[in-house]
Amino acid sequence: MSDQPHPNGNLDLLARSLAAVWHPCSQMRHYEKFPLLPIARGEGVWLYDHNNKRYLDAISSWWVNLFGHCDPRISSAITDQLGKLEHVMLAGFTHEPVVQLSERLRELAPEGLGHCFYASDGASATEIALKMSAHYWRNSGKPDKTQFISLENSYHGETLGALSVTDVALFRDAYGALIRQQTTVPSPDSRKAAAGESAEDYALRCADALEQHLQRHHAQLAAFIIEPLVQGAAGMAMYHPVYLRRARQLCDRYEVHLIADEIAVGMGRTGTMFACEQAPQLSQPASVQGTKGITPDFLCLSKGITGGYLPLSVVMTHDEIYQAFYGDEMARGFLHSHSYTGNPLACRAALATLDIFTEDNVLAMNRNKAAYLNEIAAPLREHRAVRHWRNTGMMWAFEVQSPHADFAQRCFTLVLENGLLLRPIGNTIYFMPPYIIEEPEMDVLVNRTLRIVDQLS
Ligand SMILES: *Cc1c(COP(=O)(O)O)cnc(C)c1O
């Protein structure tokens, strides 16, 4: 150990990490200039380094955390399960936590999604939905339907199948030769609306483009995969919900499955339990309440489903899909598995997470919190360097006009100095805080961000 502690903590741990751990989504050499941040512990919205300096986790640790770090209710559910059963394979076996979780998700999810297929991470959920869709068509006598479409700037994970429906240039360029890249259709991203065009009109224009594509290619298309309401990795691109309703209608008309990837936006993040609930009836204005939203053919969940405690993902689908696999032949069944499918510890964490939603009336509480943040954020929203301020539920984003080409790196360094954890995407800064964030913590978040935006513009 060196005598001089690292500004953010434990130098020894840093050096050992760089020597032994290959960090994700990183150019490892950049850590020479921008050191890793060793985290010793977490509590609520705060992460603490080894010098006990704390950072407000305003991005919920890569969008997974819902109720803060080391929540006692989730921790004790996992501890309780540890004393009973840590794991058993799910082929040929079952257990109470996975059954209970499936029953409760069925009650919560858009109507009709009664069958749950589990995996451990988001990318695997995407793989499952894609494979299940194509296999459904094969079992239904339409083996030519093997192609997929996704939105421009889509993100559905980074395994090879998921990457084929992901439209991020950096990944496409590096791994394009390994995958069968699928086609994209225009994104209803409201930032792209023409001058004077409303977000709704723009979304409808993009839906027309979707229709043209479906008209021409539906015979080869298995499914359209979409991130409902917010395209996260695209820089928190938000769009009008009318697009979802139209997409549902068009997919029905052209016999193409609709896969809702709610890995990031599910579990209350957009203000409703699932983003699909917000799709308005086409005959009514978007503001009309009480509509039931749309039911996708596949709903993918992960990230927040365990409150951010353990890896778990699930693909939910309806009976018509399920029945197409049901029969005597093995080859007709869905041939897919992961070692940790339906892990009991992860299922217990998910059940505890669902309990908190009801016990704390989380969706109503979040509406008040979002209203408070929007109110105190006025100086940020009106800042001369801020563009496209936007908010959906517990997600906020805006672009910063800055002279610095290395904006994201500079910003990341500044936010850490200021005791925040934000991770800009290009020039987009976003907030996606844990739902337990309190008003004084929101004040800290907004005031410090304002200071950082001042320094960067
Ligand atoms: C994070 C994410 C994924 C991939 O999930 P992993 O667990 O990181 O594999 C897929 N789709 C969306 C929308 C995501 O945000």
Coordinates of C-alpha atoms and ligand atoms in Angstrom, one line a residue:
M1 CA 0.0 0.0 0.0
S2 CA 1.2 3.5 -0.8
D3 CA 1.4 6.1 1.9
Q4 CA -0.6 8.6 -0.3
P5 CA -4.2 7.5 -0.5
H6 CA -5.8 7.8 -3.9
P7 CA -8.1 10.9 -4.0
N8 CA -11.1 8.6 -4.1
G9 CA -9.9 5.8 -2.0
N10 CA -7.9 2.7 -1.9
L11 CA -4.9 2.8 -4.3
D12 CA -4.0 -0.8 -3.7
L13 CA -7.5 -2.0 -4.8
L14 CA -7.3 0.2 -7.9
A15 CA -3.9 -1.3 -9.0
R16 CA -5.1 -4.9 -8.3
S17 CA -8.3 -4.3 -10.2
L18 CA -6.5 -3.0 -13.3
A19 CA -4.1 -5.9 -13.1
A20 CA -6.8 -8.6 -12.8
V21 CA -10.2 -7.3 -13.9
W22 CA -11.1 -6.5 -17.5
H23 CA -13.8 -3.8 -17.0
P24 CA -16.9 -3.7 -19.2
C25 CA -17.6 -1.2 -21.9
S26 CA -14.1 0.4 -21.4
Q27 CA -10.9 1.2 -23.1
M28 CA -8.7 0.0 -20.3
R29 CA -6.0 2.4 -21.0
H30 CA -8.3 5.4 -20.3
Y31 CA -8.1 4.3 -16.6
E32 CA -4.5 5.6 -16.6
K33 CA -6.0 9.1 -16.9
F34 CA -9.4 8.6 -15.4
P35 CA -9.0 6.2 -12.5
L36 CA -11.5 3.7 -11.4
L37 CA -13.6 4.5 -8.4
P38 CA -13.3 1.9 -5.7
I39 CA -16.6 1.6 -3.8
A40 CA -16.5 0.3 -0.2
R41 CA -20.2 0.3 0.6
G42 CA -23.6 1.7 -0.2
E43 CA -26.6 3.0 1.7
G44 CA -29.8 4.4 0.2
V45 CA -29.0 6.7 -2.7
W46 CA -25.4 7.0 -1.6
L47 CA -22.2 5.1 -2.6
Y48 CA -19.1 5.5 -0.3
D49 CA -15.5 5.2 -1.4
H50 CA -12.7 4.0 0.9
N51 CA -12.1 7.6 2.2
N52 CA -15.8 7.7 3.2
K53 CA -16.5 10.3 0.5
R54 CA -20.0 9.7 -0.7
Y55 CA -21.6 9.9 -4.2
L56 CA -25.2 10.3 -5.0
D57 CA -26.1 7.4 -7.3
A58 CA -28.3 9.4 -9.7
I59 CA -28.2 6.7 -12.4
S60 CA -29.2 3.8 -10.1
S61 CA -26.0 1.9 -10.8
W62 CA -26.6 1.5 -14.5
W63 CA -30.4 1.6 -14.2
V64 CA -30.9 -1.4 -12.0
N65 CA -31.4 -0.1 -8.5
L66 CA -34.9 0.9 -7.4
F67 CA -35.0 1.3 -3.6
G68 CA -31.4 2.3 -2.8
H69 CA -28.4 0.3 -1.8
C70 CA -28.6 -2.2 1.0
D71 CA -32.4 -2.0 1.5
P72 CA -33.2 -4.1 4.6
R73 CA -36.4 -5.6 3.2
I74 CA -34.8 -7.0 0.1
S75 CA -31.6 -8.1 2.0
S76 CA -33.7 -10.0 4.5
A77 CA -35.7 -11.8 1.9
I78 CA -32.5 -13.0 0.2
T79 CA -31.0 -14.0 3.6
D80 CA -34.2 -15.9 4.5
Q81 CA -34.1 -17.8 1.1
L82 CA -30.4 -18.6 1.7
G83 CA -31.4 -20.7 4.7
K84 CA -33.9 -22.7 2.6
L85 CA -32.7 -23.2 -1.0
E86 CA -30.0 -21.3 -2.9
H87 CA -30.6 -22.9 -6.3
V88 CA -32.1 -25.8 -8.1
M89 CA -32.2 -26.4 -11.9
L90 CA -35.6 -25.4 -13.4
A91 CA -35.7 -28.1 -16.1
G92 CA -37.7 -30.9 -14.4
F93 CA -37.9 -29.0 -11.0
T94 CA -39.8 -26.1 -9.6
H95 CA -39.9 -24.1 -6.4
E96 CA -42.2 -21.7 -4.5
P97 CA -40.3 -18.4 -5.3
V98 CA -40.4 -18.9 -9.1
V99 CA -44.1 -19.9 -9.1
Q100 CA -45.1 -17.0 -6.8
L101 CA -43.1 -14.5 -8.9
S102 CA -44.7 -15.8 -12.2
E103 CA -48.2 -15.5 -10.7
R104 CA -47.6 -12.0 -9.4
L105 CA -46.0 -10.8 -12.7
R106 CA -49.0 -12.2 -14.5
E107 CA -51.3 -10.1 -12.4
L108 CA -49.3 -7.0 -12.9
A109 CA -48.4 -7.2 -16.6
P110 CA -50.5 -6.1 -19.5
E111 CA -53.5 -8.5 -19.8
G112 CA -52.9 -11.9 -21.3
L113 CA -49.2 -12.3 -20.6
G114 CA -49.6 -15.5 -18.5
H115 CA -46.4 -17.4 -19.3
C116 CA -43.0 -16.5 -17.8
F117 CA -39.6 -17.8 -19.2
Y118 CA -36.6 -16.9 -17.1
A119 CA -32.9 -16.1 -17.7
S120 CA -30.3 -14.1 -15.8
D121 CA -29.7 -10.9 -17.8
G122 CA -31.3 -8.5 -20.2
A123 CA -29.4 -9.6 -23.4
S124 CA -30.6 -13.2 -22.8
A125 CA -34.2 -12.0 -22.5
T126 CA -33.8 -10.4 -25.9
E127 CA -32.3 -13.6 -27.3
I128 CA -35.2 -15.6 -25.9
A129 CA -37.9 -13.3 -27.3
L130 CA -36.2 -13.4 -30.8
K131 CA -35.8 -17.1 -30.8
M132 CA -39.3 -17.8 -29.4
S133 CA -40.9 -15.5 -32.1
A134 CA -39.1 -17.2 -35.0
H135 CA -39.7 -20.6 -33.6
Y136 CA -43.4 -19.8 -33.2
W137 CA -43.7 -19.0 -36.9
R138 CA -41.8 -22.2 -37.8
N139 CA -44.2 -24.2 -35.6
S140 CA -47.1 -22.4 -37.2
G141 CA -46.1 -23.3 -40.8
K142 CA -44.5 -20.0 -41.7
P143 CA -40.8 -20.9 -41.6
D144 CA -39.8 -17.9 -43.8
K145 CA -40.6 -15.4 -41.0
T146 CA -37.1 -15.2 -39.5
Q147 CA -36.2 -11.5 -39.8
F148 CA -36.5 -8.7 -37.2
I149 CA -36.8 -5.0 -37.2
S150 CA -35.9 -2.5 -34.5
L151 CA -35.9 1.3 -34.2
E152 CA -33.0 3.4 -35.4
N153 CA -30.6 3.9 -32.4
S154 CA -32.1 0.9 -30.6
Y155 CA -30.4 -1.0 -27.9
H156 CA -31.4 -4.5 -26.9
G157 CA -28.2 -5.9 -25.4
E158 CA -24.7 -7.0 -26.6
T159 CA -24.7 -10.8 -27.2
L160 CA -24.6 -11.6 -30.9
G161 CA -28.4 -12.1 -31.4
A162 CA -29.2 -9.0 -29.3
L163 CA -26.6 -7.0 -31.1
S164 CA -28.2 -7.8 -34.5
V165 CA -31.2 -5.7 -33.4
T166 CA -29.0 -3.1 -31.7
D167 CA -28.2 0.0 -33.7
V168 CA -25.2 1.6 -32.0
A169 CA -22.5 2.5 -34.5
L170 CA -19.6 1.6 -32.2
F171 CA -20.8 -2.0 -31.7
R172 CA -22.0 -2.4 -35.3
D173 CA -18.7 -1.4 -36.7
A174 CA -16.6 -3.7 -34.4
Y175 CA -18.8 -6.8 -34.5
G176 CA -20.8 -6.3 -37.8
A177 CA -19.0 -9.2 -39.5
L178 CA -20.2 -11.7 -36.8
I179 CA -23.9 -11.0 -36.9
R180 CA -26.8 -10.9 -39.3
Q181 CA -27.6 -7.2 -38.9
Q182 CA -31.3 -6.6 -39.0
T183 CA -33.1 -3.6 -40.5
T184 CA -34.1 -0.5 -38.6
V185 CA -37.1 1.8 -39.1
P186 CA -37.2 5.5 -38.2
S187 CA -37.2 6.3 -34.5
P188 CA -40.1 8.5 -33.2
D189 CA -37.5 10.3 -30.9
S190 CA -39.2 13.6 -30.3
R191 CA -35.9 15.5 -30.7
K192 CA -36.1 14.7 -34.4
A193 CA -39.5 16.3 -35.0
A194 CA -39.4 19.0 -37.7
A195 CA -39.7 22.7 -36.7
G196 CA -43.3 23.3 -35.7
E197 CA -44.2 19.6 -35.7
S198 CA -45.5 18.1 -32.5
A199 CA -44.0 15.0 -30.9
E200 CA -47.3 13.2 -31.6
D201 CA -47.4 14.2 -35.3
Y202 CA -43.8 13.1 -35.6
A203 CA -44.5 9.8 -34.0
L204 CA -47.5 9.2 -36.4
R205 CA -45.2 10.1 -39.3
C206 CA -42.7 7.4 -38.1
A207 CA -45.6 4.9 -37.7
D208 CA -46.4 5.5 -41.4
A209 CA -42.8 4.6 -42.3
L210 CA -43.2 1.5 -40.2
E211 CA -46.3 0.6 -42.1
Q212 CA -44.6 1.0 -45.4
H213 CA -41.8 -1.3 -44.2
L214 CA -44.2 -3.9 -42.9
Q215 CA -46.3 -3.8 -46.1
R216 CA -43.2 -4.7 -48.1
H217 CA -41.4 -7.2 -45.8
H218 CA -44.0 -8.8 -43.5
A219 CA -43.7 -12.2 -45.2
Q220 CA -40.1 -12.5 -43.9
L221 CA -40.6 -10.7 -40.6
A222 CA -41.0 -12.5 -37.3
A223 CA -41.0 -9.5 -34.9
F224 CA -40.6 -5.8 -34.3
I225 CA -38.6 -5.2 -31.1
I226 CA -39.0 -1.9 -29.4
E227 CA -38.0 0.0 -26.2
P228 CA -41.4 1.4 -25.1
L229 CA -41.5 5.3 -24.5
V230 CA -37.7 5.8 -23.9
Q231 CA -34.8 4.5 -25.9
G232 CA -32.2 4.5 -23.1
A233 CA -28.8 3.9 -24.7
A234 CA -29.8 6.2 -27.6
G235 CA -29.4 9.0 -25.0
M236 CA -32.8 8.7 -23.2
A237 CA -34.7 9.4 -26.5
M238 CA -38.3 9.9 -25.5
Y239 CA -41.3 9.6 -27.8
H240 CA -45.0 10.1 -27.9
P241 CA -46.9 7.0 -26.7
V242 CA -49.2 7.1 -29.7
Y243 CA -46.4 5.3 -31.6
L244 CA -46.8 2.2 -29.4
R245 CA -50.5 2.0 -30.1
R246 CA -49.9 2.3 -33.9
A247 CA -47.1 -0.2 -33.7
R248 CA -49.4 -2.7 -32.0
Q249 CA -52.1 -2.2 -34.6
L250 CA -49.8 -2.5 -37.5
C251 CA -48.1 -5.6 -36.1
D252 CA -51.5 -7.2 -35.8
R253 CA -52.5 -6.2 -39.3
Y254 CA -49.3 -7.6 -40.9
E255 CA -48.9 -10.7 -38.6
V256 CA -45.6 -9.6 -37.0
H257 CA -44.9 -10.0 -33.3
L258 CA -44.3 -7.0 -31.1
I259 CA -41.6 -7.5 -28.6
A260 CA -41.6 -4.8 -25.8
D261 CA -38.1 -4.6 -24.3
E262 CA -38.9 -3.1 -20.9
I263 CA -35.6 -4.1 -19.4
A264 CA -34.8 -0.5 -18.6
V265 CA -38.2 1.1 -18.6
G266 CA -40.3 -1.5 -16.8
M267 CA -40.8 -1.7 -13.0
G268 CA -42.3 1.7 -12.6
R269 CA -39.5 3.7 -14.3
T270 CA -41.8 5.6 -16.7
G271 CA -44.5 6.3 -14.1
T272 CA -46.6 3.2 -14.7
M273 CA -45.5 -0.3 -13.7
F274 CA -44.9 -1.0 -17.4
A275 CA -44.4 1.6 -20.2
C276 CA -46.9 -0.3 -22.5
E277 CA -49.7 0.8 -20.2
Q278 CA -49.4 4.3 -21.4
A279 CA -50.2 3.7 -25.1
P280 CA -53.4 5.7 -25.7
Q281 CA -56.5 4.5 -27.6
L282 CA -56.2 6.0 -31.0
S283 CA -59.8 7.4 -30.9
Q284 CA -59.0 9.3 -27.7
P285 CA -56.5 12.1 -26.9
A286 CA -53.4 10.8 -25.2
S287 CA -54.4 12.6 -22.0
V288 CA -57.5 10.3 -21.5
Q289 CA -56.9 8.2 -18.4
G290 CA -58.2 4.7 -17.7
T291 CA -57.1 3.1 -21.0
K292 CA -55.5 -0.3 -20.5
G293 CA -52.6 0.3 -22.9
I294 CA -51.3 -2.4 -25.2
T295 CA -50.3 -6.0 -24.8
P296 CA -47.1 -6.9 -26.6
D297 CA -46.6 -10.5 -27.8
F298 CA -43.4 -10.6 -25.6
L299 CA -42.5 -8.5 -22.7
C300 CA -38.8 -8.5 -21.6
L301 CA -38.0 -7.5 -18.0
S302 CA -34.7 -7.4 -16.1
K303 CA -32.6 -4.7 -14.5
G304 CA -34.9 -3.3 -11.8
I305 CA -36.9 -6.5 -11.4
T306 CA -34.8 -7.6 -8.4
G307 CA -34.4 -4.0 -7.1
G308 CA -30.9 -4.2 -8.5
Y309 CA -29.7 -7.0 -6.2
L310 CA -29.3 -10.1 -8.2
P311 CA -29.2 -10.9 -11.9
L312 CA -32.6 -12.0 -13.2
S313 CA -34.6 -11.6 -16.4
V314 CA -37.9 -12.8 -17.7
V315 CA -39.8 -13.0 -21.0
M316 CA -43.5 -13.0 -20.6
T317 CA -45.8 -14.1 -23.4
H318 CA -49.4 -15.0 -24.1
D319 CA -51.2 -18.3 -24.5
E320 CA -51.4 -18.4 -28.3
I321 CA -47.5 -18.3 -28.4
Y322 CA -47.3 -20.9 -25.6
Q323 CA -49.8 -23.3 -27.3
A324 CA -47.8 -23.3 -30.6
F325 CA -44.9 -25.0 -28.7
Y326 CA -47.2 -27.5 -26.8
G327 CA -47.2 -31.0 -28.1
D328 CA -45.5 -34.4 -28.0
E329 CA -42.3 -33.7 -30.0
M330 CA -39.3 -32.4 -28.3
A331 CA -38.4 -30.3 -31.3
R332 CA -41.6 -28.4 -31.1
G333 CA -40.8 -27.2 -27.5
F334 CA -38.8 -24.1 -26.8
L335 CA -35.2 -25.3 -26.7
H336 CA -33.4 -22.8 -24.6
S337 CA -31.9 -22.9 -21.1
H338 CA -29.5 -21.2 -18.8
S339 CA -27.8 -22.7 -15.7
Y340 CA -29.3 -20.2 -13.3
T341 CA -32.8 -20.0 -14.9
G342 CA -35.3 -18.9 -12.2
N343 CA -32.7 -18.8 -9.4
P344 CA -34.6 -18.8 -6.1
L345 CA -32.5 -16.1 -4.5
A346 CA -33.1 -13.7 -7.4
C347 CA -36.8 -14.6 -7.4
R348 CA -37.1 -13.8 -3.7
A349 CA -35.3 -10.4 -4.3
A350 CA -37.9 -9.8 -7.1
L351 CA -40.8 -10.7 -4.8
A352 CA -39.5 -8.4 -2.1
T353 CA -39.2 -5.7 -4.7
L354 CA -42.9 -6.2 -5.7
D355 CA -43.9 -6.1 -2.0
I356 CA -42.2 -2.7 -1.6
F357 CA -44.2 -1.3 -4.6
T358 CA -47.5 -2.1 -2.7
E359 CA -46.4 -1.4 0.8
D360 CA -45.0 2.0 0.0
N361 CA -47.4 2.9 -2.7
V362 CA -44.4 3.6 -4.9
L363 CA -46.0 4.7 -8.1
A364 CA -48.1 7.4 -6.4
M365 CA -45.0 8.5 -4.3
N366 CA -42.9 8.7 -7.4
R367 CA -45.4 11.1 -9.0
N368 CA -44.9 13.5 -6.1
K369 CA -41.2 13.1 -6.3
A370 CA -41.1 13.7 -10.0
A371 CA -43.3 16.8 -9.6
Y372 CA -40.8 18.1 -7.0
L373 CA -37.8 17.5 -9.1
N374 CA -39.4 19.2 -12.1
E375 CA -40.2 22.2 -10.0
I376 CA -36.7 22.7 -8.5
A377 CA -35.1 22.0 -11.9
A378 CA -36.4 25.1 -13.5
P379 CA -33.0 26.9 -13.5
L380 CA -31.5 23.9 -15.1
R381 CA -34.2 23.5 -17.7
E382 CA -33.9 27.2 -18.6
H383 CA -30.1 27.3 -18.6
R384 CA -28.7 28.8 -21.8
A385 CA -26.6 25.7 -22.6
V386 CA -29.4 23.2 -21.9
R387 CA -31.4 21.8 -24.9
H388 CA -34.3 19.4 -25.1
W389 CA -35.1 19.1 -21.4
R390 CA -37.4 16.0 -21.1
N391 CA -39.0 13.9 -18.4
T392 CA -40.9 10.6 -18.4
G393 CA -41.8 9.2 -14.9
M394 CA -38.5 8.9 -12.9
M395 CA -36.3 9.6 -15.9
W396 CA -34.9 13.0 -16.9
A397 CA -32.5 14.0 -19.7
F398 CA -31.2 17.0 -21.5
E399 CA -28.3 17.9 -23.9
V400 CA -25.6 20.4 -23.0
Q401 CA -24.1 22.7 -25.6
S402 CA -20.5 22.6 -24.8
P403 CA -17.3 23.6 -26.6
H404 CA -15.5 20.5 -25.3
A405 CA -15.2 17.6 -27.7
D406 CA -14.5 15.2 -24.7
F407 CA -17.7 16.4 -22.9
A408 CA -18.7 13.0 -21.5
Q409 CA -15.2 12.4 -19.9
R410 CA -14.9 15.9 -18.5
C411 CA -18.4 15.7 -17.1
F412 CA -17.8 12.4 -15.5
T413 CA -14.7 13.7 -13.7
L414 CA -16.5 16.8 -12.6
V415 CA -19.5 14.9 -11.3
L416 CA -17.3 12.6 -9.1
E417 CA -15.5 15.7 -7.7
N418 CA -18.9 17.0 -6.8
G419 CA -20.0 13.8 -5.1
L420 CA -22.5 12.7 -7.8
L421 CA -22.7 9.6 -9.9
L422 CA -23.9 10.6 -13.4
R423 CA -22.7 9.0 -16.6
P424 CA -23.4 11.1 -19.7
I425 CA -24.1 9.6 -23.0
G426 CA -22.4 11.9 -25.5
N427 CA -23.6 15.4 -24.6
T428 CA -26.7 14.0 -22.9
I429 CA -26.9 14.2 -19.1
Y430 CA -29.6 12.1 -17.6
F431 CA -31.0 11.4 -14.1
M432 CA -32.5 8.0 -13.3
P433 CA -32.3 8.0 -9.5
P434 CA -33.4 5.3 -7.1
Y435 CA -37.1 5.8 -6.2
I436 CA -36.2 6.4 -2.5
I437 CA -34.5 9.7 -3.3
E438 CA -35.7 12.4 -0.9
E439 CA -36.3 16.1 -1.5
P440 CA -33.0 17.2 0.1
E441 CA -31.2 14.7 -2.1
M442 CA -32.9 16.0 -5.2
D443 CA -31.8 19.5 -4.2
V444 CA -28.2 18.3 -4.0
L445 CA -28.6 16.6 -7.4
V446 CA -30.0 19.6 -9.2
N447 CA -27.8 22.2 -7.6
R448 CA -24.6 20.3 -8.2
T449 CA -25.6 19.5 -11.8
L450 CA -26.3 23.2 -12.4
R451 CA -22.8 24.0 -11.2
I452 CA -21.3 21.4 -13.5
V453 CA -23.3 22.5 -16.5
D454 CA -22.0 26.1 -15.8
Q455 CA -18.5 24.8 -15.8
L456 CA -18.8 22.8 -19.0
S457 CA -20.6 25.4 -21.1
Ligands
LIG1 C1 -29.6 -3.0 -20.3 C2 -30.5 -3.3 -21.5 C3 -30.5 -4.5 -22.1 C4 -29.4 -5.6 -21.8 O1 -29.5 -6.0 -20.5 P1 -28.2 -6.7 -19.9 O2 -28.6 -7.2 -18.6 O3 -27.1 -5.5 -19.7 O4 -27.7 -7.7 -20.8 C5 -31.4 -4.7 -23.1 N1 -32.3 -3.8 -23.5 C6 -32.4 -2.6 -22.9 C7 -33.5 -1.7 -23.3 C8 -31.5 -2.3 -21.8 O5 -31.6 -1.1 -21.3

